[in-house]
Short mmCIF file of C-alpha atoms in Angstrom, two decimals:
data_model
loop_
_atom_site.label_atom_id
_atom_site.label_comp_id
_atom_site.label_asym_id
_atom_site.label_seq_id
_atom_site.Cartn_x
_atom_site.Cartn_y
_atom_site.Cartn_z
CA MET A 15 9.22 1.71 -0.42
CA SER A 16 10.49 5.21 0.18
CA ASN A 17 8.57 8.18 -1.11
CA LEU A 18 11.00 9.80 -3.52
CA THR A 19 9.99 13.44 -2.99
CA ASN A 20 9.05 15.62 -0.06
CA ASP A 21 5.51 15.96 -1.47
CA THR A 22 3.55 12.74 -1.06
CA ARG A 23 0.49 13.94 -2.92
CA ASN A 24 -0.17 13.10 -6.53
CA ASP A 25 -2.80 14.92 -8.57
CA CYS A 26 -5.25 12.39 -9.97
CA GLU A 27 -7.69 13.05 -12.74
CA LEU A 28 -11.29 12.81 -11.54
CA MET A 29 -13.51 10.76 -13.82
CA ASP A 30 -17.30 10.77 -14.01
CA ALA A 31 -19.04 8.93 -11.19
CA CYS A 32 -22.58 8.63 -9.95
CA GLY A 33 -24.79 6.81 -7.47
CA ALA A 34 -22.85 4.75 -4.94
CA VAL A 35 -19.47 5.87 -6.35
CA LYS A 36 -18.31 9.19 -4.91
CA MET A 37 -15.34 9.60 -7.27
CA VAL A 38 -13.05 7.68 -9.61
CA LEU A 39 -9.35 8.50 -9.38
CA LYS A 40 -7.13 8.07 -12.42
CA PRO A 41 -3.46 8.41 -11.44
CA LYS A 42 -0.55 9.69 -13.43
CA ASP A 43 2.29 7.27 -14.11
CA THR A 44 5.66 8.22 -12.62
CA ASP A 45 8.70 6.73 -14.35
CA LEU A 46 11.30 5.63 -11.81
CA GLY A 47 13.77 4.45 -14.42
CA GLY A 48 12.76 1.11 -15.82
CA PHE A 49 9.34 0.84 -14.20
CA SER A 50 6.29 2.97 -13.47
CA VAL A 51 4.57 3.76 -10.18
CA ARG A 52 0.97 4.96 -9.89
CA ARG A 53 -0.03 6.82 -6.74
CA LEU A 54 -3.69 6.74 -5.73
CA LEU A 55 -3.34 7.99 -2.16
CA PRO A 56 -2.83 10.61 -0.94
CA THR A 57 -4.05 12.97 -3.65
CA ALA A 58 -5.22 16.55 -3.75
CA GLN A 59 -8.77 15.19 -3.99
CA LEU A 60 -8.57 12.56 -1.25
CA LYS A 61 -6.14 12.11 1.64
CA MET A 62 -7.26 8.79 3.18
CA ILE A 63 -9.70 5.88 2.87
CA GLY A 64 -10.36 4.61 6.38
CA PRO A 65 -6.90 4.19 7.93
CA TRP A 66 -5.18 3.84 4.53
CA ILE A 67 -3.06 6.92 3.81
CA PHE A 68 -0.78 5.75 0.98
CA PHE A 69 -1.43 3.52 -2.03
CA ASP A 70 1.13 2.92 -4.80
CA HIS A 71 1.01 0.39 -7.62
CA MET A 72 4.51 -0.42 -8.88
CA GLY A 73 4.82 -2.11 -12.25
CA PRO A 74 4.11 -4.24 -14.11
CA ALA A 75 7.76 -4.08 -15.13
CA SER A 76 10.28 -6.38 -16.77
CA PHE A 77 13.98 -6.34 -15.90
CA ALA A 78 16.88 -7.83 -17.82
CA PRO A 79 19.59 -9.61 -15.80
CA GLY A 80 21.29 -7.00 -13.63
CA PRO A 81 20.16 -4.29 -11.22
CA GLY A 82 16.46 -3.67 -10.68
CA ILE A 83 14.79 -2.68 -7.39
CA ASN A 84 17.38 -1.07 -5.16
CA VAL A 85 15.82 1.12 -2.46
CA ARG A 86 18.42 2.25 0.08
CA PRO A 87 17.67 2.41 3.83
CA HIS A 88 15.10 5.06 4.77
CA PRO A 89 12.97 5.81 7.85
CA HIS A 90 9.26 5.74 8.76
CA ILE A 91 7.20 6.81 11.75
CA GLY A 92 3.51 6.60 12.64
CA ILE A 93 2.43 3.94 10.13
CA ALA A 94 2.41 0.27 9.27
CA THR A 95 3.58 -0.51 5.75
CA VAL A 96 1.99 -3.32 3.75
CA THR A 97 3.87 -4.80 0.79
CA TYR A 98 2.11 -7.22 -1.54
CA LEU A 99 3.47 -8.63 -4.80
CA PHE A 100 1.63 -10.09 -7.77
CA ALA A 101 4.94 -10.98 -9.47
CA GLY A 102 8.63 -10.80 -8.61
CA GLU A 103 10.55 -10.75 -5.35
CA ILE A 104 11.87 -8.04 -3.02
CA LEU A 105 14.32 -8.52 -0.15
CA HIS A 106 13.18 -6.66 2.96
CA ARG A 107 15.70 -5.69 5.67
CA ASP A 108 15.01 -3.43 8.65
CA SER A 109 16.56 -1.98 11.79
CA LEU A 110 15.01 -4.78 13.88
CA ALA A 111 17.39 -7.14 12.02
CA SER A 112 14.54 -8.65 10.00
CA VAL A 113 15.62 -10.21 6.69
CA GLN A 114 12.73 -11.46 4.58
CA PRO A 115 12.30 -12.18 0.86
CA ILE A 116 8.78 -11.11 -0.17
CA LYS A 117 7.21 -13.34 -2.81
CA PRO A 118 3.87 -13.19 -4.66
CA GLY A 119 0.89 -13.69 -2.37
CA ASP A 120 2.82 -12.97 0.84
CA ILE A 121 1.87 -10.06 3.09
CA ASN A 122 4.72 -8.07 4.61
CA LEU A 123 3.59 -5.90 7.53
CA MET A 124 6.16 -3.53 9.01
CA VAL A 125 5.08 -1.39 11.97
CA SER A 126 7.15 1.77 12.20
CA GLY A 127 5.53 3.23 15.33
CA SER A 128 8.12 5.43 17.03
CA GLY A 129 10.60 4.80 14.23
CA ILE A 130 12.07 2.14 11.97
CA VAL A 131 14.48 2.04 9.03
CA HIS A 132 14.31 -0.44 6.17
CA SER A 133 15.66 -1.17 2.71
CA GLU A 134 14.15 -2.97 -0.28
CA ARG A 135 16.57 -4.61 -2.66
CA GLU A 136 16.92 -7.85 -4.63
CA ARG A 137 18.98 -10.92 -3.82
CA PRO A 138 21.95 -11.61 -6.17
CA GLU A 139 20.42 -14.94 -7.21
CA VAL A 140 17.35 -13.00 -8.38
CA THR A 141 19.21 -10.29 -10.30
CA GLU A 142 21.11 -12.94 -12.27
CA HIS A 143 17.97 -13.61 -14.31
CA ALA A 144 15.40 -11.71 -16.33
CA ARG A 145 12.35 -11.11 -14.15
CA ASN A 146 9.08 -9.26 -13.69
CA LEU A 147 7.85 -7.05 -10.87
CA ASN A 148 4.27 -6.08 -10.07
CA GLY A 149 2.88 -5.17 -6.68
CA LEU A 150 1.28 -2.77 -4.22
CA GLN A 151 2.86 -0.63 -1.53
CA LEU A 152 0.38 0.61 1.07
CA TRP A 153 0.61 2.53 4.33
CA LEU A 154 -1.78 2.27 7.27
CA ALA A 155 -1.96 5.22 9.63
CA LEU A 156 -1.82 4.09 13.25
CA PRO A 157 -4.42 5.21 15.83
CA LYS A 158 -3.22 8.18 17.90
CA GLU A 159 -2.69 6.04 20.99
CA GLN A 160 -0.47 3.65 18.99
CA GLU A 161 1.51 6.11 16.86
CA GLU A 162 4.52 5.80 19.19
CA MET A 163 4.30 2.05 19.76
CA ASP A 164 7.44 -0.05 19.52
CA PRO A 165 8.35 -0.95 15.93
CA ALA A 166 7.57 -4.51 14.85
CA PHE A 167 7.73 -6.77 11.81
CA TYR A 168 5.29 -9.47 10.68
CA HIS A 169 5.46 -11.70 7.63
CA TYR A 170 2.53 -13.82 6.44
CA PRO A 171 3.19 -16.40 3.69
CA ALA A 172 0.65 -16.70 0.91
CA THR A 173 -0.67 -19.97 2.33
CA SER A 174 -1.78 -18.24 5.55
CA VAL A 175 -4.14 -15.79 3.80
CA PRO A 176 -7.73 -17.14 3.72
CA LEU A 177 -9.49 -17.67 0.39
CA VAL A 178 -13.27 -17.71 0.07
CA ASN A 179 -15.45 -18.31 -2.99
CA ILE A 180 -18.29 -15.81 -3.42
CA ASP A 181 -20.68 -16.85 -6.20
CA GLY A 182 -17.77 -18.26 -8.19
CA VAL A 183 -15.41 -15.33 -7.51
CA PRO A 184 -12.25 -16.17 -5.50
CA VAL A 185 -11.66 -13.56 -2.80
CA ARG A 186 -8.57 -13.38 -0.57
CA VAL A 187 -9.26 -11.72 2.78
CA MET A 188 -5.91 -10.04 3.29
CA MET A 189 -6.70 -7.92 6.35
CA GLY A 190 -9.79 -7.61 8.49
CA SER A 191 -13.03 -9.59 8.13
CA ALA A 192 -15.40 -10.07 5.19
CA TYR A 193 -17.81 -12.70 3.88
CA GLY A 194 -17.65 -14.56 7.20
CA VAL A 195 -13.86 -14.96 7.04
CA GLU A 196 -11.19 -13.27 9.17
CA SER A 197 -7.58 -12.72 8.15
CA PRO A 198 -4.77 -13.60 10.59
CA VAL A 199 -2.87 -10.45 9.60
CA HIS A 200 -2.45 -8.03 12.50
CA THR A 201 -4.54 -4.83 12.45
CA PHE A 202 -4.60 -1.76 14.69
CA SER A 203 -8.06 -0.36 13.95
CA ASN A 204 -11.08 -1.33 11.88
CA THR A 205 -9.33 -2.23 8.60
CA LEU A 206 -10.26 -4.00 5.38
CA TYR A 207 -8.04 -5.23 2.55
CA LEU A 208 -9.30 -7.78 0.00
CA GLU A 209 -8.21 -9.12 -3.36
CA ALA A 210 -10.53 -10.69 -5.95
CA VAL A 211 -10.16 -12.06 -9.47
CA LEU A 212 -13.16 -11.88 -11.80
CA LYS A 213 -13.81 -13.32 -15.24
CA PRO A 214 -15.81 -11.39 -17.86
CA GLY A 215 -19.44 -11.19 -16.79
CA GLU A 216 -18.78 -12.18 -13.18
CA SER A 217 -20.02 -9.96 -10.37
CA LEU A 218 -19.10 -9.39 -6.74
CA THR A 219 -21.24 -7.74 -4.08
CA LEU A 220 -18.93 -5.62 -1.95
CA PRO A 221 -18.88 -6.04 1.84
CA PRO A 222 -20.20 -3.25 4.08
CA CYS A 223 -17.50 -0.83 5.20
CA ALA A 224 -17.42 2.69 6.68
CA GLU A 225 -15.11 3.88 3.88
CA LEU A 226 -14.21 1.80 0.84
CA GLY A 227 -12.06 2.09 -2.28
CA LEU A 228 -11.74 -0.37 -5.18
CA TYR A 229 -8.57 -0.36 -7.28
CA VAL A 230 -8.45 -2.15 -10.64
CA VAL A 231 -5.03 -3.81 -10.85
CA ARG A 232 -5.94 -5.08 -14.30
CA GLY A 233 -9.10 -5.26 -16.37
CA HIS A 234 -12.26 -3.17 -16.34
CA LEU A 235 -15.35 -3.14 -14.13
CA LYS A 236 -18.62 -1.33 -13.74
CA ALA A 237 -20.41 -0.31 -10.54
CA LYS A 238 -24.02 0.54 -11.36
CA ASP A 239 -23.61 3.26 -14.01
CA THR A 240 -19.96 4.03 -13.26
CA GLU A 241 -17.10 2.65 -15.36
CA ILE A 242 -13.94 1.71 -13.44
CA PRO A 243 -11.06 1.32 -15.92
CA GLU A 244 -7.71 -0.38 -15.35
CA HIS A 245 -5.38 1.36 -12.89
CA CYS A 246 -8.21 3.52 -11.54
CA MET A 247 -9.74 3.60 -8.06
CA ALA A 248 -13.45 3.95 -7.35
CA VAL A 249 -14.18 5.59 -4.00
CA PHE A 250 -17.59 4.65 -2.67
CA SER A 251 -20.04 6.87 -0.85
CA ASP A 252 -19.74 6.75 2.92
CA THR A 253 -23.53 7.05 3.19
CA HIS A 254 -24.46 3.52 4.24
CA ASP A 255 -27.85 3.29 2.51
CA ILE A 256 -26.23 4.30 -0.80
CA SER A 257 -23.08 2.17 -0.73
CA ALA A 258 -24.27 -0.95 1.12
CA GLY A 259 -24.51 -4.00 -1.09
CA VAL A 260 -22.97 -2.42 -4.19
CA THR A 261 -22.23 -4.97 -6.91
CA VAL A 262 -19.38 -4.60 -9.39
CA THR A 263 -19.27 -6.52 -12.67
CA ALA A 264 -16.20 -7.30 -14.78
CA SER A 265 -16.31 -6.69 -18.52
CA GLN A 266 -12.95 -8.45 -19.00
CA ASP A 267 -10.53 -10.57 -16.96
CA SER A 268 -9.95 -8.40 -13.89
CA ARG A 269 -8.06 -8.31 -10.63
CA ILE A 270 -9.13 -5.87 -7.94
CA ALA A 271 -7.89 -4.69 -4.55
CA LEU A 272 -10.39 -3.38 -1.99
CA ILE A 273 -9.23 -1.17 0.87
CA GLY A 274 -11.28 0.43 3.61
CA GLY A 275 -12.14 0.77 7.26
CA GLU A 276 -13.08 3.32 9.89
CA PRO A 277 -11.53 6.79 9.51
CA LEU A 278 -8.91 7.76 12.10
CA GLY A 279 -9.00 11.53 11.77
CA LYS A 280 -6.55 13.97 10.23
CA ARG A 281 -2.93 12.97 9.70
CA PHE A 282 0.05 15.01 8.55
CA ILE A 283 2.37 13.39 6.05
CA GLU A 284 5.76 14.51 4.83
CA TRP A 285 8.19 12.29 2.94
CA ASN A 286 8.07 8.94 4.81
CA PHE A 287 6.74 10.37 8.06
CA VAL A 288 3.10 10.32 9.22
CA SER A 289 1.72 11.73 12.47
CA SER A 290 -1.29 13.43 14.02
CA ARG A 291 1.18 16.12 15.19
CA LYS A 292 3.21 18.38 12.89
CA GLU A 293 5.92 18.83 15.49
CA ARG A 294 6.48 15.06 15.61
CA ILE A 295 7.28 15.05 11.91
CA GLU A 296 9.74 17.91 12.39
CA GLN A 297 11.44 15.90 15.13
CA ALA A 298 11.66 12.83 12.86
CA LYS A 299 13.23 14.92 10.09
CA ASP A 300 15.83 16.25 12.50
CA ASP A 301 16.50 12.77 13.88
CA TRP A 302 17.09 11.37 10.38
CA GLN A 303 19.39 14.22 9.34
CA ASN A 304 21.45 13.79 12.51
CA GLY A 305 21.75 10.00 12.42
CA ARG A 306 19.57 9.21 15.43
CA PHE A 307 17.57 6.43 13.78
CA ALA A 308 18.79 2.85 14.16
CA LYS A 309 20.82 1.28 11.34
CA VAL A 310 19.76 -1.69 9.21
CA PRO A 311 22.07 -4.61 10.09
CA GLY A 312 23.79 -5.81 6.95
CA ASP A 313 22.85 -2.64 5.05
CA GLU A 314 24.57 0.10 7.07
CA GLN A 315 26.62 1.87 4.40
CA GLU A 316 23.96 3.64 2.32
CA PHE A 317 20.87 5.71 3.08
CA ILE A 318 18.38 8.00 1.36
CA PRO A 319 18.88 11.64 2.43
CA LEU A 320 15.95 13.75 3.53
CA PRO A 321 14.63 15.46 0.37
#
């Protein structure tokens, strides 16, 4: 999904944290006309967790029959976008001629590399009905040596994502390896992305990771003495002997998303462009303003201007 302003950062309220939890981020809701988006990364307090440089939660939202999600073509460089839905459907199109409906449980991985353009809309047969939307939009920064790689598109249906049971807690290993299971989803550096659903009183010991964040999609959890409310993200200490083997416990029905991995170093981010070099972002801005990016086949008439 396109960032709607030139400033990607969102100021999050810092909540009390202690022990293995370095900070707890509480985002502000942004109303996009009919549904809310919560931005956890990047913020003034924290730019990245491992390779993850952007984390938005869109919804939950309900739409009456008629228009809903309608994101016009827009560009990206230097990242791989990850789209994951809990409810609803989005139609992905890109300048590689990919056309892919994204449904709950699927993982959509779009590699922008040197440059790609995509749109996110809804099929007419979807907009005919009342519907819900709830999902995550995440961006992975690419390693420096792969920032200018050829763009690519990968789609993984829900059935291809491995599920493992950890002491009664179902965990989907979306990207990377954890609990002895490896995801088939393509990665570019040491990357972790998990989803787990916990019932009240259930606990999950988190896997070791260089940097790790836990987002509460719904519910409420506790990590040692730190409360992690709904729609908040706990960022764990990167000191191994403090954060290793941390256990979180749900106080109500909860769904969590874990992101992490090895840090990649500083990245610059402006609008939908990410790079280790400021001048590369300036070039991308000029290329978009002057029509040098490829068009999206079947969606060539509209575009989002540079803010």
